[in-house]
Coordinates of N, CA and C in Angstrom, one line a residue:
Chain A
D1 N 7.3 -14.5 7.0 CA 8.6 -14.1 6.4 C 8.5 -12.7 5.7
Q2 N 9.0 -11.9 6.3 CA 8.8 -10.7 5.7 C 9.7 -10.4 4.3
Q3 N 9.0 -10.0 3.1 CA 9.9 -9.8 2.1 C 10.2 -8.5 1.9
V4 N 9.6 -7.6 2.4 CA 9.8 -6.2 2.5 C 10.2 -5.6 4.0
K5 N 11.6 -5.0 4.2 CA 11.6 -4.8 5.6 C 12.0 -3.3 5.9
Q6 N 11.5 -2.6 6.8 CA 11.9 -1.1 7.1 C 12.2 -1.2 8.4
N7 N 13.7 -1.5 8.8 CA 14.1 -1.6 10.0 C 14.0 -0.7 10.9
S8 N 14.1 0.7 10.4 CA 13.8 1.8 11.6 C 12.5 2.2 11.6
P9 N 11.6 2.0 12.8 CA 10.4 2.4 12.9 C 10.1 3.8 12.9
S10 N 10.9 4.5 13.1 CA 10.8 6.0 13.1 C 12.3 6.6 13.0
L11 N 12.3 7.8 12.5 CA 13.4 8.7 11.8 C 13.3 10.1 12.3
S12 N 13.9 11.1 13.1 CA 13.6 12.5 13.7 C 14.7 13.2 12.6
V13 N 14.2 14.2 11.9 CA 15.3 15.1 11.2 C 14.9 16.6 11.4
Q14 N 16.0 17.4 11.4 CA 15.8 18.7 11.5 C 15.4 19.3 10.2
E15 N 14.2 20.3 10.0 CA 14.1 21.2 9.0 C 15.1 21.7 8.2
G16 N 15.3 21.3 6.7 CA 16.2 21.8 6.0 C 17.2 20.9 5.6
R17 N 17.4 19.7 6.5 CA 18.4 18.8 6.5 C 17.9 17.6 5.7
I18 N 18.6 16.4 5.3 CA 18.2 15.4 4.4 C 17.6 14.4 5.3
S19 N 16.8 13.8 4.6 CA 16.0 12.7 5.5 C 16.3 11.6 4.5
I20 N 16.8 10.4 5.4 CA 17.2 9.0 4.3 C 16.5 7.8 5.0
L21 N 15.4 7.2 4.2 CA 14.6 6.4 4.5 C 15.0 4.9 4.0
N22 N 15.4 4.0 4.4 CA 15.9 2.7 3.9 C 14.6 1.7 3.9
C23 N 15.2 0.7 3.1 CA 14.3 -0.4 2.8 C 15.1 -1.6 2.3
D24 N 15.1 -2.7 2.7 CA 15.6 -4.2 2.5 C 14.5 -5.1 1.8
Y25 N 14.8 -5.8 0.6 CA 14.0 -6.8 0.3 C 14.9 -8.1 0.1
T26 N 14.1 -9.2 0.1 CA 14.8 -10.5 0.0 C 14.4 -11.1 -1.5
N27 N 13.3 -10.7 -2.0 CA 13.0 -11.6 -3.2 C 13.7 -11.0 -4.3
S28 N 14.7 -11.6 -5.2 CA 15.3 -11.1 -6.3 C 14.4 -10.9 -7.5
M29 N 13.2 -11.6 -7.4 CA 12.3 -11.4 -8.5 C 11.8 -10.2 -8.4
F30 N 11.8 -9.3 -7.5 CA 11.0 -8.0 -7.5 C 11.7 -7.0 -8.4
D31 N 10.9 -6.2 -9.5 CA 11.3 -5.5 -10.6 C 11.0 -4.3 -10.5
Y32 N 9.9 -3.9 -9.6 CA 9.2 -2.5 -9.6 C 9.3 -2.1 -8.1
F33 N 9.7 -1.0 -7.7 CA 9.5 -0.5 -6.0 C 9.0 1.0 -6.2
L34 N 8.4 0.9 -5.0 CA 7.6 2.4 -4.7 C 7.8 2.9 -3.4
W35 N 7.4 4.0 -3.2 CA 7.5 4.6 -1.9 C 6.2 5.3 -1.4
Y36 N 5.5 5.1 -0.8 CA 4.2 5.9 -0.3 C 4.2 6.6 0.9
K37 N 3.5 7.7 1.0 CA 3.6 8.5 2.2 C 2.4 8.3 2.6
K38 N 2.2 8.3 4.1 CA 0.7 8.3 4.5 C 0.5 9.0 5.6
Y39 N -0.5 9.9 5.9 CA -1.1 10.6 6.9 C -2.1 9.7 7.8
P40 N -2.3 10.2 9.3 CA -3.2 9.4 9.9 C -4.7 9.7 9.1
A41 N -5.7 8.5 9.0 CA -6.9 8.6 8.7 C -6.9 8.7 7.3
E42 N -5.9 8.8 6.3 CA -6.0 8.9 4.9 C -5.1 7.6 4.5
G43 N -5.5 7.5 3.1 CA -5.0 6.4 2.4 C -3.5 6.8 2.0
P44 N -2.5 6.0 1.6 CA -1.1 6.2 0.9 C -1.3 6.9 -0.1
T45 N -0.3 8.0 -0.4 CA -0.2 8.5 -1.4 C 1.2 8.4 -1.9
F46 N 1.1 7.8 -3.4 CA 2.3 7.4 -4.2 C 3.2 8.6 -4.3
L47 N 4.4 8.3 -4.0 CA 5.6 9.7 -4.0 C 6.4 9.2 -5.4
I48 N 6.9 8.2 -5.3 CA 7.9 8.0 -6.4 C 8.2 6.5 -6.6
S49 N 8.5 6.1 -7.9 CA 8.9 4.7 -8.0 C 10.0 4.7 -8.9
I50 N 10.7 3.2 -9.1 CA 11.8 2.9 -9.8 C 11.6 1.3 -10.4
S51 N 11.9 1.3 -11.6 CA 12.1 -0.1 -11.8 C 13.5 -0.7 -12.0
S52 N 13.7 -2.0 -12.0 CA 14.8 -2.8 -11.5 C 16.0 -2.3 -12.7
I53 N 15.7 -1.8 -13.9 CA 16.6 -1.5 -14.6 C 17.2 -0.2 -14.5
K54 N 16.9 0.4 -13.4 CA 17.3 1.9 -13.1 C 18.0 1.7 -11.8
D55 N 19.0 2.4 -11.3 CA 19.5 2.5 -10.2 C 19.2 3.9 -9.2
K56 N 18.4 4.9 -9.9 CA 18.2 6.3 -9.5 C 17.1 6.8 -10.3
N57 N 16.0 7.5 -9.5 CA 15.0 8.2 -10.0 C 14.8 9.3 -9.2
E58 N 14.6 10.4 -9.7 CA 14.8 11.7 -9.1 C 13.3 12.6 -9.4
D59 N 12.7 13.2 -8.6 CA 11.3 13.8 -8.6 C 11.4 15.0 -7.6
G60 N 11.9 16.2 -7.9 CA 11.9 17.3 -7.2 C 13.1 16.9 -5.9
R61 N 12.1 17.2 -4.8 CA 12.9 17.0 -3.4 C 13.3 15.3 -3.2
F62 N 12.7 14.5 -3.9 CA 12.6 13.1 -3.7 C 13.6 12.1 -4.7
T63 N 14.5 11.6 -4.0 CA 15.1 10.6 -4.9 C 15.0 9.3 -4.4
V64 N 14.9 8.3 -5.2 CA 14.8 6.9 -4.9 C 16.2 6.3 -5.5
F65 N 17.1 5.6 -4.8 CA 18.1 4.9 -5.1 C 18.0 3.3 -4.8
L66 N 18.2 2.6 -5.9 CA 18.1 1.2 -6.1 C 19.6 0.5 -6.1
N67 N 19.7 -0.3 -5.3 CA 21.2 -1.2 -5.3 C 20.8 -2.6 -5.2
K68 N 20.5 -3.3 -6.3 CA 20.1 -4.5 -6.7 C 21.0 -5.8 -5.8
S69 N 22.3 -5.4 -6.2 CA 23.2 -6.4 -5.5 C 22.9 -6.4 -3.9
A70 N 22.7 -5.3 -3.6 CA 22.8 -5.4 -2.1 C 20.9 -5.7 -1.6
K71 N 20.0 -5.9 -2.7 CA 18.6 -5.8 -2.4 C 18.2 -4.7 -1.3
H72 N 18.6 -3.3 -1.8 CA 18.4 -2.3 -0.8 C 17.8 -1.1 -1.6
L73 N 17.1 -0.4 -1.1 CA 16.6 0.9 -1.9 C 16.4 1.9 -0.6
S74 N 16.7 3.2 -1.1 CA 16.3 4.3 0.1 C 15.8 5.6 -0.8
L75 N 15.1 6.3 0.1 CA 14.4 7.3 -0.4 C 15.2 8.7 0.5
H76 N 15.6 9.6 -0.5 CA 16.4 10.7 0.1 C 15.4 11.8 0.0
I77 N 15.1 12.6 0.8 CA 14.1 14.0 0.7 C 15.3 15.1 1.2
V78 N 15.1 15.9 0.2 CA 16.2 17.1 0.5 C 15.5 18.4 -0.1
P79 N 15.5 19.3 0.4 CA 15.4 19.6 2.0 C 14.4 19.2 2.7
S80 N 14.4 18.5 3.7 CA 13.1 18.0 4.5 C 12.3 19.4 5.1
Q81 N 11.1 19.2 5.0 CA 10.2 20.0 5.6 C 9.1 19.6 6.6
P82 N 8.5 20.3 7.5 CA 7.7 19.9 8.6 C 6.3 19.3 8.0
G83 N 5.9 19.3 6.6 CA 5.1 18.9 6.1 C 5.3 17.3 5.6
D84 N 6.8 17.2 5.5 CA 7.0 15.7 5.3 C 6.8 14.7 6.4
S85 N 6.3 15.2 7.8 CA 6.2 14.3 8.5 C 5.0 13.5 8.3
A86 N 5.2 12.1 8.3 CA 4.2 11.1 7.9 C 5.0 9.6 8.2
V87 N 4.1 8.8 7.7 CA 4.8 7.4 7.8 C 5.0 7.1 6.2
Y88 N 6.2 6.6 6.2 CA 6.5 6.2 4.8 C 6.6 4.8 4.5
F89 N 6.0 4.1 3.6 CA 6.1 2.8 3.0 C 6.6 2.6 1.8
C90 N 7.7 1.7 1.9 CA 8.4 1.0 0.9 C 7.6 -0.3 0.4
A91 N 7.2 -0.3 -0.9 CA 6.7 -1.4 -1.5 C 7.1 -2.0 -2.7
S92 N 7.1 -3.2 -3.0 CA 7.8 -3.9 -4.1 C 6.8 -4.8 -4.9
S93 N 7.0 -5.1 -6.1 CA 6.1 -6.1 -7.0 C 7.1 -6.7 -7.9
Y94 N 6.4 -7.8 -8.6 CA 7.2 -8.3 -9.7 C 6.3 -9.2 -10.5
G95 N 6.2 -9.2 -11.5 CA 5.6 -9.6 -12.6 C 4.6 -11.0 -12.3
G96 N 5.3 -11.8 -11.5 CA 4.6 -12.8 -11.3 C 3.4 -12.8 -10.1
S97 N 3.4 -11.8 -9.4 CA 2.3 -11.5 -8.5 C 1.1 -10.5 -9.3
Q98 N 1.3 -10.4 -10.5 CA 0.7 -9.5 -11.3 C 0.3 -8.0 -10.8
G99 N 1.4 -7.7 -10.2 CA 1.4 -6.1 -9.8 C 1.0 -5.9 -8.5
N100 N 0.3 -6.9 -7.4 CA 0.1 -6.7 -6.3 C 1.3 -5.8 -5.6
L101 N 1.2 -5.3 -4.7 CA 2.4 -4.6 -3.9 C 2.5 -5.5 -2.5
I102 N 3.9 -5.7 -2.2 CA 4.2 -6.1 -0.8 C 4.6 -4.9 0.1
F103 N 4.4 -4.7 1.0 CA 4.7 -3.5 1.6 C 5.4 -3.9 2.9
G104 N 6.3 -2.9 3.3 CA 6.9 -2.9 4.5 C 6.1 -2.5 5.5
K105 N 6.7 -2.4 6.8 CA 5.7 -1.9 8.0 C 5.8 -0.5 8.1
G106 N 6.7 0.3 7.6 CA 6.6 1.7 7.5 C 7.7 2.3 8.3
T107 N 8.1 3.5 8.2 CA 8.8 4.5 9.1 C 8.3 5.7 9.4
K108 N 8.2 6.0 10.5 CA 7.5 7.4 10.9 C 8.5 8.4 10.9
L109 N 8.3 9.3 9.9 CA 9.3 10.4 9.8 C 8.7 11.7 10.5
S110 N 9.6 12.4 11.3 CA 9.2 13.3 12.2 C 10.2 14.6 11.7
V111 N 10.0 15.7 10.7 CA 10.7 16.6 10.7 C 10.3 17.9 11.7
K112 N 11.3 18.4 12.2 CA 11.4 19.4 13.5 C 11.8 20.7 12.7
P113 N 10.8 21.7 13.0 CA 11.2 23.1 12.5 C 12.5 23.6 13.3
Chain B
G1 N -15.0 13.9 -7.4 CA -13.7 13.9 -7.4 C -13.0 13.1 -8.1
A2 N -11.7 12.9 -8.5 CA -10.9 12.2 -9.5 C -10.4 11.0 -8.6
G3 N -10.4 10.8 -7.2 CA -9.7 10.0 -6.6 C -10.5 8.6 -6.5
V4 N -9.7 7.9 -6.0 CA -10.6 6.3 -5.5 C -11.5 6.9 -4.3
S5 N -12.6 6.5 -4.3 CA -13.6 6.5 -3.4 C -14.1 5.2 -2.5
Q6 N -14.3 5.3 -1.2 CA -14.5 4.0 -0.6 C -15.7 4.6 0.6
S7 N -16.5 3.6 0.6 CA -17.4 3.6 1.5 C -17.9 2.6 2.2
P8 N -18.2 2.4 3.7 CA -18.4 3.9 4.4 C -17.0 4.1 4.9
S9 N -16.7 5.3 5.4 CA -15.2 5.6 6.0 C -15.0 4.7 7.3
N10 N -16.1 4.5 8.1 CA -16.0 3.7 9.4 C -17.3 2.8 9.3
K11 N -17.0 1.6 9.8 CA -18.0 0.7 10.2 C -17.9 -0.2 11.2
V12 N -18.9 -0.1 12.3 CA -18.7 -0.9 13.5 C -19.8 -1.9 13.6
T13 N -19.6 -3.0 13.6 CA -20.5 -4.4 13.6 C -20.2 -5.2 14.8
E14 N -21.1 -6.0 15.2 CA -21.1 -7.2 16.0 C -20.5 -8.6 15.3
K15 N -19.9 -9.3 16.0 CA -19.1 -10.2 15.6 C -20.1 -11.1 15.1
G16 N -19.8 -11.8 14.0 CA -20.8 -13.0 13.5 C -21.8 -12.3 12.2
K17 N -21.8 -11.0 12.1 CA -22.4 -10.1 11.1 C -21.6 -10.2 9.9
D18 N -22.2 -9.8 8.7 CA -21.7 -9.8 7.4 C -21.7 -8.3 7.3
V19 N -20.7 -7.9 6.6 CA -20.2 -6.4 6.1 C -20.1 -6.4 4.7
E20 N -20.2 -5.5 4.1 CA -20.0 -5.1 2.7 C -19.3 -3.5 2.7
L21 N -18.3 -3.7 1.7 CA -17.3 -2.7 1.7 C -17.2 -2.3 0.1
R22 N -17.4 -0.9 -0.2 CA -17.4 -0.7 -1.5 C -16.2 0.2 -1.9
C23 N -15.7 0.4 -3.2 CA -14.7 1.1 -3.8 C -15.0 1.4 -5.1
D24 N -15.0 2.6 -5.4 CA -15.3 3.4 -6.7 C -13.6 3.7 -7.1
P25 N -13.0 2.9 -8.3 CA -12.0 3.3 -8.5 C -11.9 4.7 -9.5
I26 N -10.5 5.1 -9.8 CA -10.5 6.3 -10.7 C -10.9 5.7 -12.2
S27 N -11.8 6.5 -12.8 CA -12.2 6.3 -14.1 C -11.1 5.9 -14.8
G28 N -11.2 4.7 -15.6 CA -10.5 4.3 -16.9 C -9.3 3.3 -16.2
H29 N -9.1 3.3 -14.8 CA -8.3 2.3 -14.1 C -8.7 0.9 -14.5
T30 N -7.9 0.0 -14.9 CA -8.7 -1.3 -15.2 C -8.0 -2.2 -14.3
A31 N -6.8 -2.0 -13.3 CA -6.5 -2.7 -12.2 C -7.3 -2.2 -11.0
L32 N -7.8 -3.0 -10.2 CA -8.0 -2.6 -8.7 C -7.7 -3.7 -7.8
Y33 N -7.4 -3.1 -6.4 CA -6.7 -4.0 -5.4 C -7.2 -3.7 -4.3
W34 N -7.5 -4.7 -3.3 CA -8.1 -4.7 -1.8 C -6.7 -5.0 -1.1
Y35 N -6.5 -4.2 0.0 CA -5.6 -4.6 1.0 C -6.2 -4.1 2.2
R36 N -5.3 -4.8 3.2 CA -6.1 -4.2 4.7 C -4.4 -4.0 5.7
Q37 N -5.1 -3.1 6.6 CA -3.8 -2.6 7.6 C -4.2 -2.8 8.9
S38 N -3.8 -4.0 9.7 CA -4.0 -4.3 10.7 C -3.2 -3.3 11.7
L39 N -3.7 -3.1 13.1 CA -2.8 -2.2 14.0 C -1.3 -2.5 13.9
G40 N -0.2 -1.6 13.6 CA 0.9 -1.9 13.7 C 1.6 -2.5 12.8
Q41 N 0.7 -2.8 11.6 CA 1.2 -3.6 10.6 C 1.3 -2.9 9.3
G42 N 2.2 -3.6 8.3 CA 2.0 -3.0 7.0 C 0.9 -3.2 6.1
L43 N 0.4 -2.9 5.0 CA -0.4 -3.4 4.1 C -0.3 -4.4 3.6
E44 N -1.5 -5.3 3.9 CA -1.5 -6.7 3.4 C -2.5 -6.9 2.1
F45 N -1.9 -7.5 1.0 CA -2.6 -7.7 -0.2 C -3.9 -8.8 0.2
L46 N -4.9 -8.5 -0.4 CA -6.0 -9.4 -0.3 C -6.5 -10.0 -1.8
I47 N -6.8 -9.0 -2.8 CA -7.4 -9.5 -4.1 C -7.0 -8.5 -5.0
Y48 N -6.9 -8.9 -6.1 CA -6.6 -8.0 -7.4 C -7.5 -8.3 -8.7
F49 N -8.2 -7.2 -9.2 CA -8.9 -7.4 -10.5 C -8.1 -6.9 -11.5
Q50 N -8.1 -7.4 -12.7 CA -7.5 -6.9 -13.8 C -8.3 -6.7 -15.0
G51 N -8.9 -5.9 -15.6 CA -9.9 -6.0 -16.5 C -10.7 -7.0 -16.6
N52 N -11.0 -7.8 -17.6 CA -11.9 -9.0 -17.7 C -11.4 -10.3 -17.0
S53 N -10.0 -10.4 -16.6 CA -9.5 -11.4 -16.5 C -9.8 -12.1 -14.9
A54 N -9.8 -13.4 -14.6 CA -10.3 -14.1 -13.4 C -9.3 -13.2 -12.4
P55 N -9.9 -12.9 -11.1 CA -9.2 -12.1 -10.1 C -8.3 -13.2 -9.2
D56 N -7.2 -12.4 -8.8 CA -6.0 -13.0 -8.2 C -6.5 -12.9 -6.8
K57 N -7.0 -14.2 -6.0 CA -7.7 -14.2 -4.7 C -6.6 -14.7 -3.6
S58 N -5.3 -14.8 -4.1 CA -4.4 -15.5 -3.3 C -4.1 -14.7 -2.0
G59 N -4.4 -13.6 -1.7 CA -4.3 -12.7 -0.3 C -5.3 -13.1 0.6
L60 N -6.6 -13.7 0.0 CA -7.6 -13.6 0.9 C -7.3 -14.5 2.1
P61 N -7.7 -14.1 3.4 CA -7.1 -14.9 4.6 C -8.1 -16.2 4.9
S62 N -9.4 -16.0 4.2 CA -10.4 -17.3 4.6 C -11.3 -17.3 3.5
D63 N -12.3 -18.4 3.5 CA -13.3 -18.3 2.7 C -14.5 -17.5 3.2
R64 N -14.3 -16.9 4.3 CA -15.3 -15.8 4.7 C -15.1 -14.5 3.7
F65 N -14.2 -14.3 3.3 CA -13.9 -13.0 2.4 C -14.0 -13.1 0.8
S66 N -14.8 -12.3 0.1 CA -15.2 -12.4 -1.1 C -15.2 -11.2 -1.5
A67 N -14.8 -11.0 -3.0 CA -15.0 -9.6 -3.6 C -15.5 -9.7 -5.1
E68 N -16.1 -8.8 -5.6 CA -16.6 -8.9 -7.0 C -16.5 -7.5 -7.4
R69 N -16.3 -7.5 -8.9 CA -16.2 -6.1 -9.5 C -17.3 -6.0 -10.6
T70 N -17.9 -5.2 -10.7 CA -19.2 -5.2 -11.5 C -18.7 -4.2 -12.7
G71 N -19.0 -4.7 -13.9 CA -18.8 -3.6 -15.0 C -17.4 -3.2 -15.2
G72 N -16.4 -3.9 -14.6 CA -14.9 -3.5 -14.7 C -15.1 -2.1 -13.9
S73 N -15.7 -1.7 -13.0 CA -15.6 -0.5 -12.4 C -15.7 -0.7 -10.9
V74 N -16.9 -0.4 -10.3 CA -16.9 -0.6 -8.7 C -16.8 -1.8 -8.3
S75 N -16.5 -2.0 -6.8 CA -15.9 -3.5 -6.3 C -16.7 -3.3 -5.0
T76 N -17.0 -4.6 -4.6 CA -17.5 -4.7 -3.3 C -16.7 -5.8 -2.8
L77 N -16.2 -5.6 -1.5 CA -15.5 -6.6 -0.6 C -16.5 -7.2 0.5
T78 N -16.9 -8.5 0.6 CA -17.8 -8.8 1.7 C -17.0 -9.7 2.5
I79 N -17.2 -9.5 3.9 CA -16.8 -10.2 5.0 C -18.1 -11.0 5.5
Q80 N -18.2 -12.3 5.6 CA -19.3 -13.0 6.1 C -18.8 -13.3 7.5
R81 N -19.8 -13.7 8.6 CA -19.5 -14.0 9.7 C -18.3 -13.4 10.3
T82 N -18.1 -12.2 10.7 CA -17.3 -11.4 11.1 C -16.7 -12.0 12.4
Q83 N -15.2 -11.8 12.3 CA -14.4 -12.3 13.7 C -13.8 -10.8 14.2
Q84 N -13.5 -11.0 15.4 CA -12.7 -9.9 15.9 C -11.5 -9.5 15.3
E85 N -10.7 -10.5 14.5 CA -9.4 -10.3 14.1 C -9.6 -9.8 12.6
D86 N -10.7 -9.6 12.0 CA -11.0 -9.0 11.2 C -11.0 -7.3 11.2
S87 N -11.0 -7.0 12.5 CA -10.7 -5.4 12.7 C -9.6 -4.9 11.8
A88 N -9.7 -3.9 11.2 CA -8.7 -3.5 10.4 C -9.0 -2.4 9.4
V89 N -8.1 -1.4 8.9 CA -8.4 -0.6 7.8 C -8.4 -1.4 6.4
Y90 N -9.8 -1.4 5.6 CA -9.5 -2.0 4.4 C -9.1 -1.0 3.2
L91 N -8.2 -1.1 2.7 CA -8.1 0.2 1.6 C -8.2 -0.5 0.2
C92 N -8.6 0.2 -0.8 CA -8.9 -0.1 -2.1 C -7.8 0.8 -3.1
A93 N -7.1 0.3 -4.2 CA -6.4 1.0 -4.8 C -6.8 0.5 -6.3
S94 N -6.3 1.7 -7.3 CA -6.5 1.4 -8.7 C -5.3 2.0 -9.5
S95 N -5.1 1.2 -10.5 CA -4.0 1.8 -11.1 C -4.5 1.4 -12.7
P96 N -3.6 2.2 -13.9 CA -3.9 2.0 -15.0 C -3.5 0.8 -15.6
G97 N -2.6 0.0 -15.0 CA -2.1 -1.3 -15.6 C -0.9 -1.7 -14.8
Y98 N -0.3 -2.5 -15.5 CA 1.0 -3.0 -15.0 C 2.0 -2.4 -14.7
Y99 N 2.6 -2.3 -13.8 CA 3.9 -1.5 -13.3 C 3.6 0.2 -13.8
Q100 N 2.2 0.2 -13.1 CA 1.9 1.6 -12.9 C 1.6 1.8 -11.6
P101 N 1.8 2.9 -10.8 CA 1.6 3.2 -9.4 C -0.1 3.3 -9.1
Q102 N 0.2 2.4 -7.8 CA -1.3 2.4 -7.2 C -1.9 3.3 -6.5
H103 N -3.1 4.0 -7.1 CA -3.6 5.2 -6.1 C -4.7 4.6 -5.0
F104 N -4.7 5.1 -3.8 CA -5.5 4.5 -2.7 C -6.4 5.5 -2.5
G105 N -7.6 4.7 -2.0 CA -8.6 5.7 -1.3 C -8.4 5.8 0.3
D106 N -9.1 6.4 1.0 CA -8.9 6.7 2.3 C -9.2 5.7 3.4
G107 N -9.6 4.5 2.7 CA -10.0 3.3 3.3 C -11.2 3.3 4.3
T108 N -11.7 2.0 4.7 CA -12.6 2.0 5.5 C -12.2 1.3 6.8
R109 N -12.3 1.9 7.9 CA -12.1 1.4 9.3 C -13.3 0.8 9.9
L110 N -12.9 -0.7 9.8 CA -13.8 -1.9 10.3 C -13.4 -2.1 11.8
S111 N -14.4 -2.0 12.6 CA -14.4 -2.8 14.0 C -15.4 -3.6 14.3
I112 N -15.0 -4.7 14.7 CA -15.9 -5.8 15.2 C -15.9 -5.9 16.6
L113 N -17.2 -5.5 17.3 CA -17.3 -5.6 18.7 C -17.3 -7.1 19.1

């Protein structure tokens, strides 16, 4: 039973446009959410996080939105750049799991020049 | 370097052999995690160390898997009597503590023949 779901295995976007990556979760106890970017043969790189007391967090071109009632979060990248092409993982945690992360299966983003 | 360091980067071994994977976390990070990523899957939590507390072993798939963390720093993940289903990328992460982003190493790609 997947607690964190990324339903789109891939997404293709034109350079300069907005990329929107989506993530759904089932456990209402989750209170900390993160996005990671992963290139082949490298470990995941932390991008941005949000706690459940907020509904939006912004860092440069990256914004994460959290909708607790819908158990949904999204990552917006504006403007998208070819270097953003990678696999993006959504992850969640809650105090009861002592901080270990539960990951989605990832969405492969391709940004075309 | 200042990042999480894992060794070896690649390991090929025969079924039934024991393997040891090493992780050097970021200096000062009290929390250390092991995950694995099988082909086409998201990251799966294995074990978590926090300071001097007893580790959270709830993600270990069988008693063939064990891990230790010496002196609150370096960690070793040991897999005994390896099986082909153990083939995966094993990732280590560290963080400064609760609800802080985890920073990953580049992983060890383990292949069991």
